[in-house]
Short mmCIF file of C-alpha atoms and ligand atoms in Angstrom, two decimals:
data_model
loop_
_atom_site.label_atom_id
_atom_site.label_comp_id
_atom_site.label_asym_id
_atom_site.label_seq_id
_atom_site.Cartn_x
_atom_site.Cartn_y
_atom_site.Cartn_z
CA UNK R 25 134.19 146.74 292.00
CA UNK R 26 134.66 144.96 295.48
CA UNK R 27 132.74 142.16 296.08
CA UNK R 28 130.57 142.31 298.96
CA UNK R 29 130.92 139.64 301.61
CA UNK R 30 128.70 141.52 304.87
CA UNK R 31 125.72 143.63 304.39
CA UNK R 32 123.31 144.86 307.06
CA UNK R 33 119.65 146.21 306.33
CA UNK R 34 118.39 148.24 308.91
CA UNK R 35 120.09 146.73 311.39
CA UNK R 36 119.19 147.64 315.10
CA UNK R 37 119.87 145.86 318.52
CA UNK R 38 118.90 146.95 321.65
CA UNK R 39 119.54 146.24 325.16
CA UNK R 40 117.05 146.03 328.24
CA UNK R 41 118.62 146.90 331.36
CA UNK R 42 116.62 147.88 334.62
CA UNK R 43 113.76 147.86 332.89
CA UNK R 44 115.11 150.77 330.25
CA UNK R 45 115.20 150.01 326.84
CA UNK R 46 118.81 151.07 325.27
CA UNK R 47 119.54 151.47 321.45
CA UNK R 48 122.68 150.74 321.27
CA UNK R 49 122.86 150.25 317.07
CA UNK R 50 120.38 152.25 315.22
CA UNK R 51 119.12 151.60 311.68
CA UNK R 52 122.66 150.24 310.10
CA UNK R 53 123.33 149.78 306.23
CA UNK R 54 126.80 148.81 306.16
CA UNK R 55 128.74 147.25 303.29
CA UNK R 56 131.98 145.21 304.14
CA UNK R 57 133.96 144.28 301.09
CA UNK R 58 136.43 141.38 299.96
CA UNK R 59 139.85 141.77 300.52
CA UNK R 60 139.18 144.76 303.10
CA UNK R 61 140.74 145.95 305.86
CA UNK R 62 138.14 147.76 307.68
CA UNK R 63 138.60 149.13 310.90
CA UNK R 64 135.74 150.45 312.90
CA UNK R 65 135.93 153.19 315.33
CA UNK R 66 134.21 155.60 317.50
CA UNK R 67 133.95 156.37 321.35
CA UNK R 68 133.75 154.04 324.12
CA UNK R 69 129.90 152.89 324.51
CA UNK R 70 129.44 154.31 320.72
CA UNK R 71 128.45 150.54 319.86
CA UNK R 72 131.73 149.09 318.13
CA UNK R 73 131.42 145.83 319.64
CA UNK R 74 127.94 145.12 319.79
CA UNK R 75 128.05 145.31 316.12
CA UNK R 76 131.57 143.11 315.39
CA UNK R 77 129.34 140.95 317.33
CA UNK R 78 125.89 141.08 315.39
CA UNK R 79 128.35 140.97 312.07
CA UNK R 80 129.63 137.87 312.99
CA UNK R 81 126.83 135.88 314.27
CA UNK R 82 127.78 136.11 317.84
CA UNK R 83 124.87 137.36 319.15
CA UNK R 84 121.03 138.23 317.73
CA UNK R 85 120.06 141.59 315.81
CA UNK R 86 116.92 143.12 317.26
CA UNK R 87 115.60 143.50 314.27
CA UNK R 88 116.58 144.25 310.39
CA UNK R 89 118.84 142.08 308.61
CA UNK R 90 123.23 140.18 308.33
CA UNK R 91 123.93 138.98 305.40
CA UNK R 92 127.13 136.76 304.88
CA UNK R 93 127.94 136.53 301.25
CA UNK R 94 124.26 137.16 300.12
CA UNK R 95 122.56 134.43 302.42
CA UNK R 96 120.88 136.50 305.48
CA UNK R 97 122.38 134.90 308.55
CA UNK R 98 119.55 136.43 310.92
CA UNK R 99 117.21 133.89 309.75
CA UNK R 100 119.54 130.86 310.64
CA UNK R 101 119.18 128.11 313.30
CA UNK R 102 121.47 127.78 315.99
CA UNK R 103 123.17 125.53 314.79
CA UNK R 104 123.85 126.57 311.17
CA UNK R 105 125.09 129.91 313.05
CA UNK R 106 127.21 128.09 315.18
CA UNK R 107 128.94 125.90 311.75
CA UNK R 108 129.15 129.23 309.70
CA UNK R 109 130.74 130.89 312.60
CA UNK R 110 133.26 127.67 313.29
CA UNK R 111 133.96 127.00 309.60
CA UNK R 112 133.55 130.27 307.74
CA UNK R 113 134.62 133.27 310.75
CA UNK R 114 138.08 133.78 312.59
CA UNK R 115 137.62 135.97 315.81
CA UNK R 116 140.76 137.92 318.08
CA UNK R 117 138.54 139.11 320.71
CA UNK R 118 140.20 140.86 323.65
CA UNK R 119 138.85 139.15 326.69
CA UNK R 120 137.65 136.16 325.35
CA UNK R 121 140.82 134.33 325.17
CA UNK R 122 142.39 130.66 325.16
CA UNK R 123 140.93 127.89 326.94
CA UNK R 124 142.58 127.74 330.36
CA UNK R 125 142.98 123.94 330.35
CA UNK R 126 143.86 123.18 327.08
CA UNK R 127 147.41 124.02 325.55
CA UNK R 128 148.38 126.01 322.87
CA UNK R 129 148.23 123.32 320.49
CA UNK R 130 145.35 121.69 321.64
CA UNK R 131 143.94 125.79 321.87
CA UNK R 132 144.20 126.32 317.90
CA UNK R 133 143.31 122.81 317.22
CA UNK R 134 139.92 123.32 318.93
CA UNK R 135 138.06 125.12 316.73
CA UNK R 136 138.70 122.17 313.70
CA UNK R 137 136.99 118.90 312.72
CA UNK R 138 139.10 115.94 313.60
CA UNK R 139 138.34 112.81 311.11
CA UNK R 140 141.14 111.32 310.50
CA UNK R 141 141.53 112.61 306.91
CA UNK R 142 141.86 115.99 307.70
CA UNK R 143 143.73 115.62 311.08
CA UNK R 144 147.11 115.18 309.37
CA UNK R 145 146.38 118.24 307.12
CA UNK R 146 145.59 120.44 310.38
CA UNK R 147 148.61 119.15 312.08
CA UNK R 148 150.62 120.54 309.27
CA UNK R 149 148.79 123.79 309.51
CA UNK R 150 149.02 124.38 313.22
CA UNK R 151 152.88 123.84 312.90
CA UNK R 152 153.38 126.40 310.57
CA UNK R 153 150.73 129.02 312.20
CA UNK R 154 153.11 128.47 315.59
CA UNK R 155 156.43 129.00 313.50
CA UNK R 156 155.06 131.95 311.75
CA UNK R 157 153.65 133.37 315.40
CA UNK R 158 156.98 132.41 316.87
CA UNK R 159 154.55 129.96 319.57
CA UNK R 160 156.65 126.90 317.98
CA UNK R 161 158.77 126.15 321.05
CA UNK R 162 155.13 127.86 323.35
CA UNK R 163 153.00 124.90 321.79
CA UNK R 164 152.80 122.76 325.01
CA UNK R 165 152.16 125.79 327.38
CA UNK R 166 148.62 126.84 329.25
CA UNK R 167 147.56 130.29 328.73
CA UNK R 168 148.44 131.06 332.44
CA UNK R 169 152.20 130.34 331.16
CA UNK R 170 152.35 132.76 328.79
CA UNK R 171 152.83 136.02 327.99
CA UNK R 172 150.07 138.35 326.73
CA UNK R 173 151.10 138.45 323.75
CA UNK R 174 151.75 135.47 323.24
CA UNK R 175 148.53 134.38 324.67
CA UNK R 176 147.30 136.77 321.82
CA UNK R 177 149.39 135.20 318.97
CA UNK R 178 147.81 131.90 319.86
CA UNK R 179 144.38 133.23 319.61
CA UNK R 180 145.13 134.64 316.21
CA UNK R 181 146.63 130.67 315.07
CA UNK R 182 143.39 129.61 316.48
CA UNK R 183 141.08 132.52 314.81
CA UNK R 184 142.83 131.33 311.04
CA UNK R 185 143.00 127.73 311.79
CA UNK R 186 140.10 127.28 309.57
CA UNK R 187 141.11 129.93 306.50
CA UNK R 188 138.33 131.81 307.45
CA UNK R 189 136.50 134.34 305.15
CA UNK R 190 136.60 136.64 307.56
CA UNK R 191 139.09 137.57 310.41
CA UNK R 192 137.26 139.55 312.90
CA UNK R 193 139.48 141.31 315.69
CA UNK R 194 137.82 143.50 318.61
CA UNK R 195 140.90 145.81 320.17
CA UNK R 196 143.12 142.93 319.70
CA UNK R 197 146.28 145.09 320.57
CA UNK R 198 144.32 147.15 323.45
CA UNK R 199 146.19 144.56 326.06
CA UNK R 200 149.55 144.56 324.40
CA UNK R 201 152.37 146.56 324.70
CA UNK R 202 153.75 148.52 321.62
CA UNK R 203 155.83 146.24 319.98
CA UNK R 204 153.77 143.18 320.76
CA UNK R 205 150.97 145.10 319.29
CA UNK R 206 153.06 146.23 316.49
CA UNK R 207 153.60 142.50 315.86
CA UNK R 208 150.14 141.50 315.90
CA UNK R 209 149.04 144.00 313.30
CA UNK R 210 151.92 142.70 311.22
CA UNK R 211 150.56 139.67 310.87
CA UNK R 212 146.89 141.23 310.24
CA UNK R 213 148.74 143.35 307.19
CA UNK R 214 150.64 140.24 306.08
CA UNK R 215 147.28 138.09 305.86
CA UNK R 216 145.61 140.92 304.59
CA UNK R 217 147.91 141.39 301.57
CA UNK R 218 147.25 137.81 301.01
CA UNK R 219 143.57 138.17 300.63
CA UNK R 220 142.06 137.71 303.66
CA UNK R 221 139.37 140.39 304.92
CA UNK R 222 140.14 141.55 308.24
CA UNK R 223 137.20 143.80 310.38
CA UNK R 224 138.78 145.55 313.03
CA UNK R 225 137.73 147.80 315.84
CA UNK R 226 140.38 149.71 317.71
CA UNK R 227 141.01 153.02 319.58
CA UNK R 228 144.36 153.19 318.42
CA UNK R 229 145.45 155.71 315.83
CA UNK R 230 148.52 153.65 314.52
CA UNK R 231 146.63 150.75 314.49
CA UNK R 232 143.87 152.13 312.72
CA UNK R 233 145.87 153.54 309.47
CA UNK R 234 146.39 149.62 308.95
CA UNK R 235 143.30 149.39 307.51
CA UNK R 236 142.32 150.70 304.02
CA UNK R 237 138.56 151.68 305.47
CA UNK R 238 137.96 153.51 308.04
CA UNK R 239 134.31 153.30 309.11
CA UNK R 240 133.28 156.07 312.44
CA UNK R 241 130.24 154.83 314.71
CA UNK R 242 128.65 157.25 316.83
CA UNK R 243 125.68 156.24 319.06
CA UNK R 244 124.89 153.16 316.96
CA UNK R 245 125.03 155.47 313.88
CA UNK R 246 127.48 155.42 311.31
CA UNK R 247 129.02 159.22 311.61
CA UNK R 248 131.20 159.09 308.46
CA UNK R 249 134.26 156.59 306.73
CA UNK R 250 137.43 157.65 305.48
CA UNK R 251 138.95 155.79 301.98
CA UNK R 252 142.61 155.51 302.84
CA UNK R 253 143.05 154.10 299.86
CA UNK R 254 143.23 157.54 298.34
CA UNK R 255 146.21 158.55 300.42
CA UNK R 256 148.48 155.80 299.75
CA UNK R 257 151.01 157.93 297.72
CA UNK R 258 151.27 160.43 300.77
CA UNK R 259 153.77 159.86 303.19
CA UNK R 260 152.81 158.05 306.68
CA UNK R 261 152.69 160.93 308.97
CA UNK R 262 150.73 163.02 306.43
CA UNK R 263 148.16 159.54 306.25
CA UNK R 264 148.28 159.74 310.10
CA UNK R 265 147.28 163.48 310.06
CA UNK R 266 144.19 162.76 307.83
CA UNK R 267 143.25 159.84 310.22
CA UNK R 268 143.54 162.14 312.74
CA UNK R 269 141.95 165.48 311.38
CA UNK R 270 138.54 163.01 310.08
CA UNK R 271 138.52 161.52 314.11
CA UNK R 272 138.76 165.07 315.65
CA UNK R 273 135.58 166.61 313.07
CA UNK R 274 133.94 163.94 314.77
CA UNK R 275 135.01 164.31 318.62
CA UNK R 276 137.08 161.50 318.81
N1 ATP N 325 125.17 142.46 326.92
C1 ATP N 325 124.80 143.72 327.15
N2 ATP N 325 123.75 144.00 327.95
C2 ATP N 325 123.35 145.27 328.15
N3 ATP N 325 123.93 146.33 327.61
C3 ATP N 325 124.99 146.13 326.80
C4 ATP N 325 125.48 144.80 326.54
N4 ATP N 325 126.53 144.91 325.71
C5 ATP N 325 126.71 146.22 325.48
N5 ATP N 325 125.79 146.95 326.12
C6 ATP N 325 125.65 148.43 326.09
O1 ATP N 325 125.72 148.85 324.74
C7 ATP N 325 126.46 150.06 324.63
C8 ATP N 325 127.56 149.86 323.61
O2 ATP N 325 128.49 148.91 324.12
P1 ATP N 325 129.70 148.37 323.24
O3 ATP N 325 130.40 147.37 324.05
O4 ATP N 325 129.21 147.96 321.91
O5 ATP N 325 130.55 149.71 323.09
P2 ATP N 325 131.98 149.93 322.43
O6 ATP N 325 131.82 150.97 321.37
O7 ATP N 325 132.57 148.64 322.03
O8 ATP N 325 132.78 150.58 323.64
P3 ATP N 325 134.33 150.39 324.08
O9 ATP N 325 135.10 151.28 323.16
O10 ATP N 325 134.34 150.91 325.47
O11 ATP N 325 134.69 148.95 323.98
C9 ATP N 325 126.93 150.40 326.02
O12 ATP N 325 126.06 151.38 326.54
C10 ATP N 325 126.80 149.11 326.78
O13 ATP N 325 126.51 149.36 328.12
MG1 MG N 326 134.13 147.48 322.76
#
């Protein structure tokens, strides 16, 4: 048995927008489990995002309940939120990139504590999360310097900076080009197979057979989820054919 580390209860979140109420995630029970690579799809405006970002404490549920390794994070002040999500959370969100005025370096380092006891520690860290992104020689460059993908290797050092529980990634390869984005999910596989639980949302078939769980959203419902798992003795293309056939029943 898989340990549990998000739940959601009933969760719903809606949207007000001239004046029209819009129910964007309906009634949610959804299990994420240690160790997982989930990836969440479903068609554009299905609700994929809004609920990476209820999952993760980036923004409030309507109503019904998060819970982050048992403790429900709906009911927690700002600023408990804000330390969970800091110390606890690792986010890749397409978009929401680097810091325009700080450098690579001082990019990853951002998201850390700096007393002087740990600041030697982190140091170390951010060294070797630049030579395993390849960033080493990159580490004095802005964001405006840099490629996208490297711009999107740097966001990953800074989303793991902190060894977080949880690496959260909203169509992190959606801006790359293939092998960049083949790169990136190579180092989402590698830190999975070390442990780390990834939640993913992507339109992409090949990234999607990364993930062990595949979980489909359809107007802020959940519309089925595929156990890979099961297929790992099959051969790639017949894994990719699954994917595929369980996407198209839905109308993917
Ligand atoms: N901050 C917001 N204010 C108002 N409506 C929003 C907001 N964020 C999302 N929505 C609405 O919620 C719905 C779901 O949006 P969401 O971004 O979650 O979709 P998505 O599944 O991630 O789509 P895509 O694949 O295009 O990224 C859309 O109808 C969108 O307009
Ligand atoms: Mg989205």
């Amino acid at each position: 048995m898989k340990n549990v580390v998000i739940k959601t209860e009933l969760l719903c979140k809606s949207f007000i927008s001239d004046g029209e109420v819009n129910n964007v995630i309906k009634n949610l029970d959804l299990e994420i489990y240690e160790g997982d690579f989930t990836v969440i799809m479903g068609s554009s405006g299905s609700g994929k995002s809004t609920l990476l970002y209820n999952l993760s404490g980036m923004d409030d549920v309507t109503t019904g309940k998060v819970y982050f390794e048992g403790i429900d994070i709906t009911r927690m002040k700002e600023k408990e939120i804000s330390r969970l999500r800091k110390e606890r959370l690792g986010f890749v969100f397409q978009g929401i990139n680097l810091i325009p005025n700080l450098n690579v370096y001082e990019n990853i380092l951002s998201p850390t504590y700096k007393t002087k006891a740990q600041r030697r520690e982190i140091e170390g860290k951010i060294d070797s999360l630049l030579e395993r992104m390849e960033l080493t020689s990159h580490r004095k460059k802005f964001p405006n310097q840099m490629s996208g993908g490297q711009k999107q290797r740097a966001a990953i050092c800074r989303a793991l900076i902190n060894n977080p529980k949880i690496l959260f990634a909203d169509e992190p390869t959606g801006a790359l080009n293939s092998s960049q984005g083949e790169n990136v999910l190579d180092i989402f596989t590698t830190i999975n197979n070390e442990g780390q639980s990834v939640v993913m949302v992507t339109h992409d078939l090949k990234a999607a057979l990364r993930g062990n769980r595949i979980i489909y959203l359809k107007d802020g419902r959940i519309d089925g989820e595929l156990n890979l798992e099961q297929y790992d003795k099959i051969t790639a293309s017949d894994r990719e054919e699954v994917l595929y056939k369980f996407l198209k029943e839905r109308g993917w």
